[in-house]
């Protein structure tokens, strides 16, 4: 059988290499008319058992939704700070509505990312690379050669800061849209980081001064219909190795967040954006804020799932990072040692995308 991962004649390395060198991505596999997925996409039983319908899913739980209407009003500022602090310290995930990013920008950007992934392979292949440090790259599974099993998605990565990719390097089909999107998300990121800082009891500009808004990477994910969604995933469970993430998802769904020992569906809300705490913010906050595990199920819908994540990261990577001194006391000692962001990101680039938080490396 095509999905028998125990077949002794199966040469996984060869099959993975052939797929990678074809540069067609999972979209190309779907377009070829396959009815069974390649074996290196099949996940082990311990992972698949957690994906069965109803398995540790809490339909009664929802992540918080915060309405940012009037966020600039001094009179209601404390209300927003309380909501952000509670969401960041419990779920580590929340949705925001009335956030100020025009719906037209949201729609145009997600359609342009979808448009890129649906271009002919010969056009997309020009951007396909596994070379680290590139400003623009199209790839299927950044950890393809390191992971136990691949995930059913393709991704376009775009570096937007501290120095944006050259204008002409960004694919023309989404160039203007992602530049406009970055401008809006950068503004929103400053609003959110200020609220997060105040929730910690530190100066509003603390994260901004640490250049936590300067490093920005866009990941435009594309999850086509999977012919065997019960054998693989869209994205394995993991935490984000950044300060915080802003995510837009379309109406297909599939994102789940871990809460305790259970999983919670993050159902699409029209016009909403999803915010989640990253490993770096968990460390900086000395675990006041929580970086939550999350995953994406393989897409069983006839419609492709498209999402756009913006990862906010420290711009000055040689600076030391660790729990904020303001948050450390004899009653609340530091839980993490200091390190450079360069060291942190080097570890990130070498790891498999799985549930192991990078914060564990720096625990005292």
CSV table of N, CA and C in Angstrom, one decimal, residues 201-270:
chain,number,residue,atom,x,y,z
A,201,UNK,N,2.7,45.7,33.6
A,201,UNK,CA,3.1,46.7,34.6
A,201,UNK,C,4.4,47.4,34.3
A,202,UNK,N,4.8,47.4,33.0
A,202,UNK,CA,6.0,48.1,32.6
A,202,UNK,C,5.7,49.2,31.6
A,203,UNK,N,6.6,50.0,31.3
A,203,UNK,CA,6.4,51.2,30.4
A,203,UNK,C,5.8,50.7,29.1
A,204,UNK,N,4.8,51.5,28.6
A,204,UNK,CA,4.1,51.2,27.3
A,204,UNK,C,5.1,50.9,26.2
A,205,UNK,N,6.2,51.6,26.1
A,205,UNK,CA,7.1,51.5,25.0
A,205,UNK,C,8.2,50.5,25.2
A,206,UNK,N,8.1,49.7,26.3
A,206,UNK,CA,9.3,48.8,26.7
A,206,UNK,C,9.6,47.8,25.5
A,207,UNK,N,8.6,47.1,25.0
A,207,UNK,CA,8.9,46.1,23.9
A,207,UNK,C,9.4,46.8,22.6
A,208,UNK,N,8.9,48.0,22.4
A,208,UNK,CA,9.3,48.8,21.2
A,208,UNK,C,10.8,49.2,21.3
A,209,UNK,N,11.1,49.6,22.5
A,209,UNK,CA,12.5,50.0,22.8
A,209,UNK,C,13.5,48.8,22.6
A,210,UNK,N,13.0,47.6,22.9
A,210,UNK,CA,13.8,46.4,22.7
A,210,UNK,C,13.8,45.9,21.3
A,211,UNK,N,13.3,46.7,20.4
A,211,UNK,CA,13.2,46.5,18.9
A,211,UNK,C,12.4,45.2,18.6
A,212,UNK,N,11.4,44.9,19.5
A,212,UNK,CA,10.6,43.8,19.3
A,212,UNK,C,9.6,43.9,18.2
A,213,UNK,N,9.4,45.1,17.6
A,213,UNK,CA,8.5,45.3,16.5
A,213,UNK,C,9.3,45.4,15.2
A,214,UNK,N,10.6,45.4,15.2
A,214,UNK,CA,11.4,45.7,14.0
A,214,UNK,C,11.6,44.4,13.1
A,215,UNK,N,11.7,43.3,13.7
A,215,UNK,CA,11.9,42.1,12.9
A,215,UNK,C,10.5,41.5,12.6
A,216,UNK,N,10.2,41.5,11.3
A,216,UNK,CA,8.9,41.1,10.9
A,216,UNK,C,9.0,40.1,9.6
A,217,UNK,N,8.4,39.0,9.7
A,217,UNK,CA,8.4,38.0,8.6
A,217,UNK,C,7.0,37.6,8.4
A,218,UNK,N,6.6,37.7,7.1
A,218,UNK,CA,5.2,37.2,6.7
A,218,UNK,C,5.3,35.8,6.2
A,219,UNK,N,4.4,34.9,6.7
A,219,UNK,CA,4.3,33.6,6.2
A,219,UNK,C,2.9,33.4,5.6
A,220,UNK,N,2.9,33.2,4.3
A,220,UNK,CA,1.6,33.0,3.6
A,220,UNK,C,1.4,31.6,3.3
A,221,UNK,N,0.6,30.9,4.2
A,221,UNK,CA,0.4,29.5,4.1
A,221,UNK,C,-0.8,29.1,3.2
A,222,UNK,N,-0.6,28.0,2.5
A,222,UNK,CA,-1.6,27.5,1.6
A,222,UNK,C,-1.8,26.0,1.9
A,223,UNK,N,-3.0,25.6,2.3
A,223,UNK,CA,-3.4,24.2,2.6
A,223,UNK,C,-4.4,23.7,1.6
A,224,UNK,N,-4.0,23.0,0.5
A,224,UNK,CA,-5.0,22.5,-0.4
A,224,UNK,C,-5.7,21.3,0.2
A,225,UNK,N,-6.8,20.9,-0.5
A,225,UNK,CA,-7.5,19.7,-0.1
A,225,UNK,C,-6.6,18.5,0.0
A,226,UNK,N,-6.7,17.8,1.1
A,226,UNK,CA,-5.9,16.6,1.2
A,226,UNK,C,-6.7,15.3,1.0
A,227,UNK,N,-6.2,14.4,0.1
A,227,UNK,CA,-7.0,13.2,-0.2
A,227,UNK,C,-7.1,12.2,1.0
A,228,UNK,N,-6.2,12.3,1.9
A,228,UNK,CA,-6.3,11.5,3.1
A,228,UNK,C,-6.0,12.3,4.4
A,229,UNK,N,-6.9,13.2,4.7
A,229,UNK,CA,-6.7,14.1,5.9
A,229,UNK,C,-6.6,13.4,7.2
A,230,UNK,N,-7.0,12.1,7.3
A,230,UNK,CA,-6.9,11.4,8.6
A,230,UNK,C,-5.5,10.8,8.8
A,231,UNK,N,-4.6,11.0,7.8
A,231,UNK,CA,-3.2,10.4,7.9
A,231,UNK,C,-2.1,11.5,8.1
A,232,UNK,N,-2.5,12.7,8.0
A,232,UNK,CA,-1.5,13.8,8.1
A,232,UNK,C,-2.0,15.0,8.7
A,233,UNK,N,-1.3,16.1,8.8
A,233,UNK,CA,-1.7,17.3,9.4
A,233,UNK,C,-1.4,18.5,8.5
A,234,UNK,N,-2.0,19.6,8.7
A,234,UNK,CA,-1.7,20.9,8.0
A,234,UNK,C,-0.4,21.5,8.6
A,235,UNK,N,-0.4,21.5,9.9
A,235,UNK,CA,0.8,22.0,10.6
A,235,UNK,C,0.9,21.2,11.9
A,236,UNK,N,2.0,20.6,12.3
A,236,UNK,CA,2.1,19.8,13.5
A,236,UNK,C,2.0,20.8,14.7
A,237,UNK,N,1.7,20.3,15.9
A,237,UNK,CA,1.6,21.1,17.1
A,237,UNK,C,2.9,21.7,17.4
A,238,UNK,N,2.9,23.0,17.8
A,238,UNK,CA,4.2,23.7,18.0
A,238,UNK,C,3.9,25.0,18.7
A,239,UNK,N,4.9,25.7,19.2
A,239,UNK,CA,4.8,27.1,19.7
A,239,UNK,C,5.5,28.0,18.7
A,240,UNK,N,5.2,29.3,18.7
A,240,UNK,CA,5.9,30.2,17.8
A,240,UNK,C,7.1,30.8,18.5
A,241,UNK,N,8.3,30.8,17.7
A,241,UNK,CA,9.5,31.2,18.3
A,241,UNK,C,9.7,32.7,18.0
A,242,UNK,N,8.8,33.5,18.5
A,242,UNK,CA,8.9,35.0,18.2
A,242,UNK,C,8.4,35.7,19.5
A,243,UNK,N,8.2,37.0,19.3
A,243,UNK,CA,7.6,37.8,20.4
A,243,UNK,C,6.1,37.6,20.4
A,244,UNK,N,5.5,38.0,19.3
A,244,UNK,CA,4.1,37.6,19.2
A,244,UNK,C,3.7,37.6,17.7
A,245,UNK,N,2.6,36.9,17.4
A,245,UNK,CA,2.2,36.7,16.0
A,245,UNK,C,0.8,37.3,15.8
A,246,UNK,N,0.7,37.9,14.6
A,246,UNK,CA,-0.6,38.3,14.1
A,246,UNK,C,-1.0,37.5,12.9
A,247,UNK,N,-2.2,36.8,13.0
A,247,UNK,CA,-2.6,35.9,12.0
A,247,UNK,C,-4.0,36.3,11.4
A,248,UNK,N,-4.1,36.2,10.1
A,248,UNK,CA,-5.3,36.3,9.4
A,248,UNK,C,-5.6,34.9,8.8
A,249,UNK,N,-6.8,34.3,9.1
A,249,UNK,CA,-7.2,33.1,8.4
A,249,UNK,C,-8.5,33.3,7.6
A,250,UNK,N,-8.6,32.5,6.6
A,250,UNK,CA,-9.9,32.6,5.8
A,250,UNK,C,-11.0,31.9,6.5
A,251,UNK,N,-12.1,31.6,5.7
A,251,UNK,CA,-13.2,31.0,6.4
A,251,UNK,C,-13.2,29.5,6.4
A,252,UNK,N,-12.1,28.8,6.0
A,252,UNK,CA,-12.1,27.3,6.0
A,252,UNK,C,-11.9,26.7,7.4
A,253,UNK,N,-11.1,27.3,8.2
A,253,UNK,CA,-10.9,26.8,9.6
A,253,UNK,C,-9.9,25.7,9.6
A,254,UNK,N,-9.7,25.1,10.8
A,254,UNK,CA,-8.7,24.0,11.0
A,254,UNK,C,-7.7,24.3,12.1
A,255,UNK,N,-7.5,25.6,12.5
A,255,UNK,CA,-6.6,26.0,13.5
A,255,UNK,C,-7.1,25.5,14.9
A,256,UNK,N,-6.3,24.9,15.7
A,256,UNK,CA,-6.6,24.5,17.1
A,256,UNK,C,-5.5,24.9,18.0
A,257,UNK,N,-5.9,25.3,19.2
A,257,UNK,CA,-5.0,25.8,20.3
A,257,UNK,C,-5.2,24.8,21.5
A,258,UNK,N,-4.0,24.5,22.1
A,258,UNK,CA,-4.1,23.6,23.3
A,258,UNK,C,-4.3,24.4,24.5
A,259,UNK,N,-5.3,23.9,25.3
A,259,UNK,CA,-5.6,24.6,26.6
A,259,UNK,C,-5.6,23.5,27.6
A,260,UNK,N,-4.6,23.5,28.5
A,260,UNK,CA,-4.5,22.4,29.4
A,260,UNK,C,-4.1,21.1,28.7
A,261,UNK,N,-4.9,20.1,28.8
A,261,UNK,CA,-4.7,18.8,28.0
A,261,UNK,C,-5.6,18.7,26.8
A,262,UNK,N,-6.4,19.7,26.6
A,262,UNK,CA,-7.5,19.7,25.5
A,262,UNK,C,-7.1,20.6,24.4
A,263,UNK,N,-7.8,20.4,23.3
A,263,UNK,CA,-7.7,21.3,22.1
A,263,UNK,C,-8.9,22.1,21.9
A,264,UNK,N,-8.8,23.3,21.5
A,264,UNK,CA,-9.9,24.3,21.2
A,264,UNK,C,-9.9,24.7,19.8
A,265,UNK,N,-11.0,24.6,19.1
A,265,UNK,CA,-11.1,25.1,17.7
A,265,UNK,C,-11.1,26.6,17.7
A,266,UNK,N,-10.3,27.2,16.8
A,266,UNK,CA,-10.3,28.6,16.6
A,266,UNK,C,-11.1,28.9,15.4
A,267,UNK,N,-12.4,29.1,15.6
A,267,UNK,CA,-13.3,29.2,14.4
A,267,UNK,C,-13.2,30.6,13.8
A,268,UNK,N,-13.2,30.6,12.4
A,268,UNK,CA,-13.0,31.9,11.8
A,268,UNK,C,-14.1,32.9,12.1
A,269,UNK,N,-13.7,34.1,12.4
A,269,UNK,CA,-14.6,35.2,12.6
A,269,UNK,C,-14.4,36.3,11.5
A,270,UNK,N,-15.3,36.6,10.7
A,270,UNK,CA,-15.1,37.5,9.6
A,270,UNK,C,-14.5,38.8,10.1
